[in-house]
Coordinates of C-alpha atoms in Angstrom, one line a residue:
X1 CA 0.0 0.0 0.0
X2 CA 3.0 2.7 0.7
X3 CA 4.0 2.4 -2.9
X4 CA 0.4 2.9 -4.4
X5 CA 0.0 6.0 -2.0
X6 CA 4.2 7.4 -3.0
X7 CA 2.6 6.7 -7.0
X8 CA -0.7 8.5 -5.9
X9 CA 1.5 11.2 -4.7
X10 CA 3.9 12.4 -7.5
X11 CA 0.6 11.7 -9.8
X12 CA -1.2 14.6 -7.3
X13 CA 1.7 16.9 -7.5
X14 CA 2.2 16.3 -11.1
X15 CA -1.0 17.5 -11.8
X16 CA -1.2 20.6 -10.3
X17 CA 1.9 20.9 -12.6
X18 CA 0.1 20.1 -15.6
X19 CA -2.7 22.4 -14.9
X20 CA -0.6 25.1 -16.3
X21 CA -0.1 23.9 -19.3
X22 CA -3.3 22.1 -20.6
X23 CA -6.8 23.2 -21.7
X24 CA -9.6 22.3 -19.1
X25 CA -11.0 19.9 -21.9
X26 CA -9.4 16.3 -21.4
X27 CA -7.2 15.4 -24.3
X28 CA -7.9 12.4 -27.1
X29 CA -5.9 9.4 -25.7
X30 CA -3.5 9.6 -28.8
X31 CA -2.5 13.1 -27.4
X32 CA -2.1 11.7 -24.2
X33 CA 0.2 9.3 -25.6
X34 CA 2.2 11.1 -27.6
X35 CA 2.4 13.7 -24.5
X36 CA 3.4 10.8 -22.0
X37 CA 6.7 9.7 -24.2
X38 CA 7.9 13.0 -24.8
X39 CA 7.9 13.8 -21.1
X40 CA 11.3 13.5 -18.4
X41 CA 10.0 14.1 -15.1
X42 CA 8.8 11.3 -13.1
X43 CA 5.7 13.7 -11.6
X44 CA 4.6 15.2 -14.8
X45 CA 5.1 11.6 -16.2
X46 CA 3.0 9.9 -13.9
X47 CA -0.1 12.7 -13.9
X48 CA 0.1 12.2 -17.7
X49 CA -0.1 8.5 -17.0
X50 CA -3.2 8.5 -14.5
X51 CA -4.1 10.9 -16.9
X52 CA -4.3 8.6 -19.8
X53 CA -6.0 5.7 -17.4
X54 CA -8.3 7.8 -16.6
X55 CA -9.5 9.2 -20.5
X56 CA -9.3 5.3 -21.1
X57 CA -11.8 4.2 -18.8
X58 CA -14.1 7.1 -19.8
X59 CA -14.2 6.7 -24.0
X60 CA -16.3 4.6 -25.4
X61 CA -15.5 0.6 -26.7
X62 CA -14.8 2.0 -30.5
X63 CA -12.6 4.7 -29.1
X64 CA -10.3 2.3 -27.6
X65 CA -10.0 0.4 -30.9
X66 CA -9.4 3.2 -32.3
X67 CA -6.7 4.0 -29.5
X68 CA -5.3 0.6 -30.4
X69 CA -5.1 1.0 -33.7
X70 CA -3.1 4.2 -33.3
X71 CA -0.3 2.1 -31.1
X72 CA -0.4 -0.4 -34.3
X73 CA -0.1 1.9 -37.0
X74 CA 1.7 5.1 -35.1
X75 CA 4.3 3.4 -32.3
X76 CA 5.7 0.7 -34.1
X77 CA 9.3 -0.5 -34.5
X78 CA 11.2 1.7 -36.8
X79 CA 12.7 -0.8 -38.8
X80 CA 15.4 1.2 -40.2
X81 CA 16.3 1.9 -36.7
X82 CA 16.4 -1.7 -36.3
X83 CA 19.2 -2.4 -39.2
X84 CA 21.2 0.9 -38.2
X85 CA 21.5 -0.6 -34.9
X86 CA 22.5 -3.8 -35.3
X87 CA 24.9 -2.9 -38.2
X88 CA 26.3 -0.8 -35.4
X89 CA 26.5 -3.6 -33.2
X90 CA 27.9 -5.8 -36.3
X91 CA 31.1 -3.6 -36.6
X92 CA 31.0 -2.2 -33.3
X93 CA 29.7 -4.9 -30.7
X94 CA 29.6 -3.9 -27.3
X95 CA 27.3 -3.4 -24.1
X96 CA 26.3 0.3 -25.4
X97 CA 25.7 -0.8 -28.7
X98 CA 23.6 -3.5 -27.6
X99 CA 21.8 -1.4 -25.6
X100 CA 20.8 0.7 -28.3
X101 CA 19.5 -2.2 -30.4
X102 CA 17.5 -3.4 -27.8
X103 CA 15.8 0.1 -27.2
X104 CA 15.0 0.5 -31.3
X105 CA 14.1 -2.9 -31.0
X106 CA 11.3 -2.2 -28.9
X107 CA 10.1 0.4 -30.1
X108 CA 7.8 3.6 -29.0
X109 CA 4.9 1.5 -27.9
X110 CA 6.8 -0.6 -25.2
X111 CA 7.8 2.1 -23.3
X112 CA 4.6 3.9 -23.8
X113 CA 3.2 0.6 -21.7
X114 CA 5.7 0.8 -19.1
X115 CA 5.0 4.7 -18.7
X116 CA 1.1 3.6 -18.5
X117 CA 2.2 1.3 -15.4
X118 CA 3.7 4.3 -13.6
X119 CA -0.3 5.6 -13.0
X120 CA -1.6 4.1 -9.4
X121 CA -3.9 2.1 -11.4
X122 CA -2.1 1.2 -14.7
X123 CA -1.4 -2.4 -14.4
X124 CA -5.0 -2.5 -14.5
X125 CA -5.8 -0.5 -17.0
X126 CA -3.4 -2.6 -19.5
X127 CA -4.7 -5.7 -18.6
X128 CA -8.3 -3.9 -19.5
X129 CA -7.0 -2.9 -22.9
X130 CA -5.4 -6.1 -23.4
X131 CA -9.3 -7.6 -23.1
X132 CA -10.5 -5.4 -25.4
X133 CA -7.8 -5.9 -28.1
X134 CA -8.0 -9.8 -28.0
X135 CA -11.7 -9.1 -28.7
X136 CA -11.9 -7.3 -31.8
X137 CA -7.8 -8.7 -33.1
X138 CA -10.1 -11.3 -35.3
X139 CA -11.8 -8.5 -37.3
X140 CA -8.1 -6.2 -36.8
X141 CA -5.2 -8.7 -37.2
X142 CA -2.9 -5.8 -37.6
X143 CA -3.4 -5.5 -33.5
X144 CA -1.0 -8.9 -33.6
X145 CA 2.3 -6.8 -32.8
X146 CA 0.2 -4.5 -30.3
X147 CA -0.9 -7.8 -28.4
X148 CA 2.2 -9.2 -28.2
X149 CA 3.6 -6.0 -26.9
X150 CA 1.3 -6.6 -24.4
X151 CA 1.9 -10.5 -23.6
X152 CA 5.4 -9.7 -22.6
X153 CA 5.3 -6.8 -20.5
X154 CA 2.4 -8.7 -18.4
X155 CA 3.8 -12.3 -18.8
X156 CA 7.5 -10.6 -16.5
X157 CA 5.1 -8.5 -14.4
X158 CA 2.6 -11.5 -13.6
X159 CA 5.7 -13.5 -13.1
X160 CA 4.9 -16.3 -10.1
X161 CA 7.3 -14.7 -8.1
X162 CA 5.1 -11.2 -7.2
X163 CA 1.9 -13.4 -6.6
X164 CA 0.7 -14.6 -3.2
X165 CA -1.4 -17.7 -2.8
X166 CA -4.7 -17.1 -0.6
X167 CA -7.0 -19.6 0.3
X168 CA -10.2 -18.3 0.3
X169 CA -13.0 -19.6 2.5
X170 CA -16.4 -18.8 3.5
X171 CA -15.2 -16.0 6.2
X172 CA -13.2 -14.5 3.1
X173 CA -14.7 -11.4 2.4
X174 CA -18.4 -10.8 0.7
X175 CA -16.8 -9.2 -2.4
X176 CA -14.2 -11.6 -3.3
X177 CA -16.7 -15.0 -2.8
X178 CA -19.2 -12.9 -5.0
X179 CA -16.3 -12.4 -7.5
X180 CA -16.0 -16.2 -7.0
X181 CA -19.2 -17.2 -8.4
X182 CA -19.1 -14.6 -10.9
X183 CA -15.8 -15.9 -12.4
X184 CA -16.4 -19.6 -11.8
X185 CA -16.2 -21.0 -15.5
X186 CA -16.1 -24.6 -15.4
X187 CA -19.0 -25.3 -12.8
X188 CA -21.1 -22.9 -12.4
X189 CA -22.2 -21.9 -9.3
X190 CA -26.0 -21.0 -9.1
X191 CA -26.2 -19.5 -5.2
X192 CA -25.2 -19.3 -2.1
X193 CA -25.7 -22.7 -0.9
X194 CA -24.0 -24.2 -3.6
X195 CA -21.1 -21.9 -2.8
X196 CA -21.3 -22.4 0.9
X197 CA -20.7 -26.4 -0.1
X198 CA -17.6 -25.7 -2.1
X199 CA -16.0 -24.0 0.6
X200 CA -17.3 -26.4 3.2
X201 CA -14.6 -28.4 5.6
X202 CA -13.8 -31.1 2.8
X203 CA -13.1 -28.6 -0.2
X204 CA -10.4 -26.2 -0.8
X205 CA -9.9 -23.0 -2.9
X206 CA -7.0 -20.9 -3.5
X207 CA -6.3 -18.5 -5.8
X208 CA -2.9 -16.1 -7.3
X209 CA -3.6 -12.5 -6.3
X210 CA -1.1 -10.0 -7.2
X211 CA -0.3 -7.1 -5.3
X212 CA -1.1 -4.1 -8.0
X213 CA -4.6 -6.1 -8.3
X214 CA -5.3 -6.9 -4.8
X215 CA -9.0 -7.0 -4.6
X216 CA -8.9 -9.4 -8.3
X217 CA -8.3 -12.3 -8.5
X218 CA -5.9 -13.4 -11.1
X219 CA -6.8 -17.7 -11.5
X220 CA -8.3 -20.3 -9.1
X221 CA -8.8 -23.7 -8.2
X222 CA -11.2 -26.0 -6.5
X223 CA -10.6 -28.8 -4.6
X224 CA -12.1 -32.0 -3.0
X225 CA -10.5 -34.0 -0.6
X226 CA -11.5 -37.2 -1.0
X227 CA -11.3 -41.2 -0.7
X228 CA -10.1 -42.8 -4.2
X229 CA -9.7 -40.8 -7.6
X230 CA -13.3 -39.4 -8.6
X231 CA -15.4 -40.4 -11.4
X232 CA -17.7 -37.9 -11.9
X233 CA -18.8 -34.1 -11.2
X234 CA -21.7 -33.8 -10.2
X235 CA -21.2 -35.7 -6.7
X236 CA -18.7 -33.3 -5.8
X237 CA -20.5 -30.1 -6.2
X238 CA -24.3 -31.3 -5.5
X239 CA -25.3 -29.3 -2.6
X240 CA -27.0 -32.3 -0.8
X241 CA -23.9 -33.5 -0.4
X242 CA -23.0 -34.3 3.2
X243 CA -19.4 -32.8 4.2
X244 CA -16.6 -35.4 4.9
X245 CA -13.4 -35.8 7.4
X246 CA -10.4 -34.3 5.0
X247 CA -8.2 -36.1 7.4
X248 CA -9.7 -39.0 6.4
X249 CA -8.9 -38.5 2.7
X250 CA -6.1 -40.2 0.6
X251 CA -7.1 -38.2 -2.4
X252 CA -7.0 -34.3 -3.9
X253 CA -9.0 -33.6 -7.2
X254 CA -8.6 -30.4 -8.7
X255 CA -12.5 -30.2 -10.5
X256 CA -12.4 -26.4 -11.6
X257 CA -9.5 -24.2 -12.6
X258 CA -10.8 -20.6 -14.2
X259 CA -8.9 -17.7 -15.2
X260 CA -10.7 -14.3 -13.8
X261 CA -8.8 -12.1 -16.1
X262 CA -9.6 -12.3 -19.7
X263 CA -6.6 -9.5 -20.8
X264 CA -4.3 -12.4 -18.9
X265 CA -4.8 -14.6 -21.6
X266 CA -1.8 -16.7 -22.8
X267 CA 0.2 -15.7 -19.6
X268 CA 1.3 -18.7 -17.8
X269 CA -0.8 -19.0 -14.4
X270 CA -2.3 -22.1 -13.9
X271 CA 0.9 -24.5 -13.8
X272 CA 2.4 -22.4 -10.8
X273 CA -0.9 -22.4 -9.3
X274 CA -1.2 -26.4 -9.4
X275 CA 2.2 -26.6 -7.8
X276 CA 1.4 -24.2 -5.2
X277 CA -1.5 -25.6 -4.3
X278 CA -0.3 -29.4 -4.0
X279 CA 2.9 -28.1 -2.0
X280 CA -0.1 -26.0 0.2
X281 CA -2.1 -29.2 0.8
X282 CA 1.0 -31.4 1.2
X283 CA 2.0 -29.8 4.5
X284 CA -1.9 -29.5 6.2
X285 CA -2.7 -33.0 5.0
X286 CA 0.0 -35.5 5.2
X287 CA -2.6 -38.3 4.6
X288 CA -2.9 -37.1 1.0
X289 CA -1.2 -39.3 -1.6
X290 CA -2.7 -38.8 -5.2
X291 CA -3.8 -35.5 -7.1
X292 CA -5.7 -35.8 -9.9
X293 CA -8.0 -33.2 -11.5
X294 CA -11.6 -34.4 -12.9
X295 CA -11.4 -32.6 -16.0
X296 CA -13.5 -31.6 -19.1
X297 CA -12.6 -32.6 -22.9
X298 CA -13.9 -29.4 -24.1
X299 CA -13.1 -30.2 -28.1
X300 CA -14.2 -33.8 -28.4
X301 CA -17.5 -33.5 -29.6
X302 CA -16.1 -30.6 -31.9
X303 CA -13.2 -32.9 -33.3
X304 CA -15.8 -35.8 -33.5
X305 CA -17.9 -33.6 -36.1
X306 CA -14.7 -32.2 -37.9
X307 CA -13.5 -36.3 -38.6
X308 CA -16.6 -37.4 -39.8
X309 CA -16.8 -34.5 -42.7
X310 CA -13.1 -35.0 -43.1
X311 CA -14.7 -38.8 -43.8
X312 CA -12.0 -40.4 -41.6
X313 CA -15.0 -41.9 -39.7
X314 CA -17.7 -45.0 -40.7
X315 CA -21.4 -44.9 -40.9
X316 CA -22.0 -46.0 -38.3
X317 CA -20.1 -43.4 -36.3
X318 CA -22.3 -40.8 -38.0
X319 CA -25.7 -42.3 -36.4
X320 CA -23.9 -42.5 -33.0
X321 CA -23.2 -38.6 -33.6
X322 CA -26.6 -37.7 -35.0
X323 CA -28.1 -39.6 -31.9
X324 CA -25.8 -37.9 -29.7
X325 CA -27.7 -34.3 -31.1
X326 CA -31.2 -35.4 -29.8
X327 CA -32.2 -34.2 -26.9
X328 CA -33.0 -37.4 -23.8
X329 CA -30.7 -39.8 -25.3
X330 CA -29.0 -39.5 -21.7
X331 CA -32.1 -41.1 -20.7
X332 CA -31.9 -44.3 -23.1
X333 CA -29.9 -46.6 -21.0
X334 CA -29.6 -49.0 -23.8
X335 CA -28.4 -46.4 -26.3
X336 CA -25.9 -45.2 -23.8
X337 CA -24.6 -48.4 -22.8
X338 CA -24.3 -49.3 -26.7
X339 CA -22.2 -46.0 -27.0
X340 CA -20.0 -46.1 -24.0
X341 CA -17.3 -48.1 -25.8
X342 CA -17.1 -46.7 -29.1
X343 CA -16.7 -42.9 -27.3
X344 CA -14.7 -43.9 -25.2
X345 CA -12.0 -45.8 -27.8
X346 CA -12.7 -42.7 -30.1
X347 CA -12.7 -40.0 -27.0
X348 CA -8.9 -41.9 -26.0
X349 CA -7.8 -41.5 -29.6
X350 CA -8.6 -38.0 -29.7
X351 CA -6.9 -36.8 -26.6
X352 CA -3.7 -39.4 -27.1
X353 CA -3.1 -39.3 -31.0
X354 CA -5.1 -35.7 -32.7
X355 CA -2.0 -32.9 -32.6
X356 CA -1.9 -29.6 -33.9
X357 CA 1.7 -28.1 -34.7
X358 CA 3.0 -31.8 -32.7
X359 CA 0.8 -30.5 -29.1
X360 CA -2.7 -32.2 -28.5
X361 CA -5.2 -30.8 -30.0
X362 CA -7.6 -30.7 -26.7
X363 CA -6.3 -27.3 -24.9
X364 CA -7.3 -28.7 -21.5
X365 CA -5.1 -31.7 -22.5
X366 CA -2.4 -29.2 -23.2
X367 CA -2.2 -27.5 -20.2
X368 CA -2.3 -30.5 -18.0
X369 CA 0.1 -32.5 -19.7
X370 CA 2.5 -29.7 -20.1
X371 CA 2.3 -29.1 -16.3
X372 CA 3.9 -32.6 -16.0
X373 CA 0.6 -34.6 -15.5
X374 CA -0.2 -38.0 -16.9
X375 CA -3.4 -38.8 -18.8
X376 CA -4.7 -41.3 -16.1
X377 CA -8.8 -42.4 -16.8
X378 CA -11.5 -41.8 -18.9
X379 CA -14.8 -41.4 -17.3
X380 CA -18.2 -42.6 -18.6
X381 CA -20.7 -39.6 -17.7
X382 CA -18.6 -37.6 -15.4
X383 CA -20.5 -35.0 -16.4
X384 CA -24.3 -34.9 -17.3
X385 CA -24.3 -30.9 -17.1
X386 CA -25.8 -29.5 -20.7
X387 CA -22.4 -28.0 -21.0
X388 CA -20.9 -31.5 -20.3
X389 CA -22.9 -32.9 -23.0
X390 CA -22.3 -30.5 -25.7
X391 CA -18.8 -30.3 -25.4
X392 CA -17.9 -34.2 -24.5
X393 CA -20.9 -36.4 -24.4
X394 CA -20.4 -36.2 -20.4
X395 CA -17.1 -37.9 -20.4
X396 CA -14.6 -36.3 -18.2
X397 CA -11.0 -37.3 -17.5
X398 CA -8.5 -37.6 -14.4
X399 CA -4.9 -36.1 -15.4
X400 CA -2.4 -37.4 -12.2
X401 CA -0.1 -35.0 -11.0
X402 CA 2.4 -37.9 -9.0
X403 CA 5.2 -35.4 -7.7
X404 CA 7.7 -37.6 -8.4
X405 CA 7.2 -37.5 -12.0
X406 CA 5.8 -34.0 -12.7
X407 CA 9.6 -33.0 -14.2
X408 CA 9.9 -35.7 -15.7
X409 CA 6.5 -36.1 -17.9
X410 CA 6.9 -32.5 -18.3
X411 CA 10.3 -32.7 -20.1
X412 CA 9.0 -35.6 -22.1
X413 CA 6.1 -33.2 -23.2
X414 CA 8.0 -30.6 -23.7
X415 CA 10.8 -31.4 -25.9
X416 CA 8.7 -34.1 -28.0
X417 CA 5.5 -33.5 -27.5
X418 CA 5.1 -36.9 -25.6
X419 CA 1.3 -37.8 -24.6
X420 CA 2.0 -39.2 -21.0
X421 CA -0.7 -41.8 -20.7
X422 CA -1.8 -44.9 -18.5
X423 CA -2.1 -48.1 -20.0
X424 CA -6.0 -48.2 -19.5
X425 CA -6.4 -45.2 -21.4
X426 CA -4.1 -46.7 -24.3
X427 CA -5.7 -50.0 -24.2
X428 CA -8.6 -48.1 -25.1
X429 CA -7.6 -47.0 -28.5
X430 CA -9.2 -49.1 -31.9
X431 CA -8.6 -47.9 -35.5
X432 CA -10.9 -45.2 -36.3
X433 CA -12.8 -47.3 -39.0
X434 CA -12.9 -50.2 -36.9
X435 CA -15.7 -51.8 -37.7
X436 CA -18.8 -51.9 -34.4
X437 CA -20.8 -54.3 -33.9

């Protein structure tokens, strides 16, 4: 809080040294901009910085576009600067000469970002923009360089070493468990008393807060602390449920992880937060000795559809998956017992042996196995949510996180793309046009 209140400060006194010299109406955001990089002092700097913040919350949606746009076009890398410099560094290398590359290298816009941060609330205001622009980059891809501007400024100043880890629980305070149900992505959370049973003595959740940002939260998880790996979803978050004795349990499943910040996106949060949170439970529960999440297979359904127009499917495949788009077939216990095979062989092949670019093609499959987890179980309706449903035909799967060989899997992901996976899960795999009886 000091720091906030010394930034607050020069900002104050910087103002009442800017009132001299600007008109009472507030300035377009490109004029701020322009105004902020051609300034020296550290309290005019940082007035024109809050300054800036401020004219950005106020504009409307298309104005920031706009805004962004400018940074695109206007504050790009001078790429004549760029083969000066290292042409100097070529004949002349040298730490000054290196220097100098690096700054053209840049360019205007990154140090109009770092300026930005100097106002008492411009981490936020960044991460705002950077929301926005990931938005509308479809319809603008000439917002790419802009955005990945952006991406590295907030992946060193979200860097795991400036976050805390808080466990939140019901006494936490009114405004961040309402932010918890708000942000919640994977299970919703419909009310209070459904809340009230995720925080109950048997669950867990912590999330990464960050100290420019202390009243967000940045990512999350949930937790059950159970007996045995868990199947399915729903008997872990039904509010019926009566609470267990976590020093009874043997198990931790991880059932929800959801980013809070959207302008975070692509900045690595989620594999520190695991870690964390399995070092966290390590030392209050001894008794604990599996973690395992219970986790969706958001593109299977979507990847299903794709391989049957791409005609890499049978027939028979294609009646399964038109079934699987009427509504009730949940209900037809026959149907659902003839299907449970066939998805599951083609739900195993999907998350073992579809990669994009040499990664798995499931993104949830991505993150876990690149955090150094091993594909452990497919599970028959895990989920029967409508989301569940749509997404996966209410299979879920457990990834294991064994510490022991977290670095390990990790590295074998890593450097070849390696699909860690139990031998039930690859005994499940038939050729694709296998024939079904």
């Amino acid at each position: 809080m000091r720091v906030i209140s010394l930034w607050t400060s020069i900002a104050d006194a910087g103002r009442e040294l800017l009132r001299g010299r600007s008109s009472p109406r507030r300035a377009r955001p490109e004029t701020l901009a322009a105004d902020l990089l051609s300034t020296r002092g550290d309290a005019v700097g940082t007035a024109l910085a809050r300054e800036l913040v401020e004219q950005l919350k106020s504009v409307t949606p298309e104005e920031k576009v706009a805004f962004l746009l400018h940074l695109a076009n206007e504050m790009a890398v001078d790429s004549q600067k760029v083969i000066s410099a290292a042409e100097t560094y070529r004949t002349q290398p040298g730490p000054e000469a290196l220097q100098g590359l690096r700054r053209v290298a840049e360019g205007p816009r990154m140090e109009l970002f770092r300026r930005i941060n100097m106002a008492p609330d411009g981490i936020r205001a960044l991460v705002s923009l950077r929301e926005l622009l990931l938005r509308h980059i479809r319809e603008n891809p000439q917002l790419a360089p802009v955005d990945s501007d952006l991406q590295e400024l907030l992946t060193g100043w979200f860097n795991p070493g400036f976050l805390s880890l808080v466990q939140i629980d019901w006494n936490s305070p009114a405004s961040l468990l309402e932010k918890l149900m708000r942000y919640e992505k994977v299970h919703k959370i419909p009310n209070l008393e459904a809340l009230r049973r995720r925080l109950a003595p048997d669950r867990r959740c912590f999330a990464f807060f960050h100290p420019a940002l202390p009243d967000e939260p940045l990512i999350f998880v949930q937790v059950a602390l159970v007996q045995d790996m868990a199947a399915k979803v729903q008997s872990l978050i039904e509010t019926a449920s009566q609470p267990d004795n976590p020093a009874e349990a043997d198990t931790a499943i991880f059932y929800s992880i959801s980013n809070c910040q959207d302008g975070l996106r692509g900045v690595s949060l989620g594999n520190f937060l695991i870690k964390a949170v399995v070092s966290e439970l390590t030392k209050e529960l001894p008794s604990l000795r599996s973690f395992a999440t219970l986790s969706p297979v958001p593109g299977f359904l979507a990847w299903f559809r794709d391989a049957l127009a791409a005609g890499i499917l049978t027939a028979a495949d294609e009646q399964l998956y038109s079934r699987l788009q009427q509504p009730g077939w949940i209900d037809d216990e026959a149907f659902a017992a003839s299907a449970k095979p066939r998805l599951e062989a083609l739900c195993a092949h999907y998350l073992v042996m579809e990669k994009r670019k040499s990664r798995p093609r499931d993104p949830v499959a991505r993150f876990h196995l690149n955090n150094g987890a091993r594909l452990e179980r497919i599970n028959w309706m895990g989920d029967i949510s409508a989301k569940g449903l749509d997404e996966s035909a209410g299979i879920l799967v457990n990834y294991r996180y064994h510490p022991a060989h977290i670095e390990r899997n990790h590295e074998a992901y890593a450097n070849d793309g390696a699909v860690v996976a139990s031998t039930s899960v690859r005994g499940m795999i038939r050729p694709l046009t296998e024939r079904q009886g």
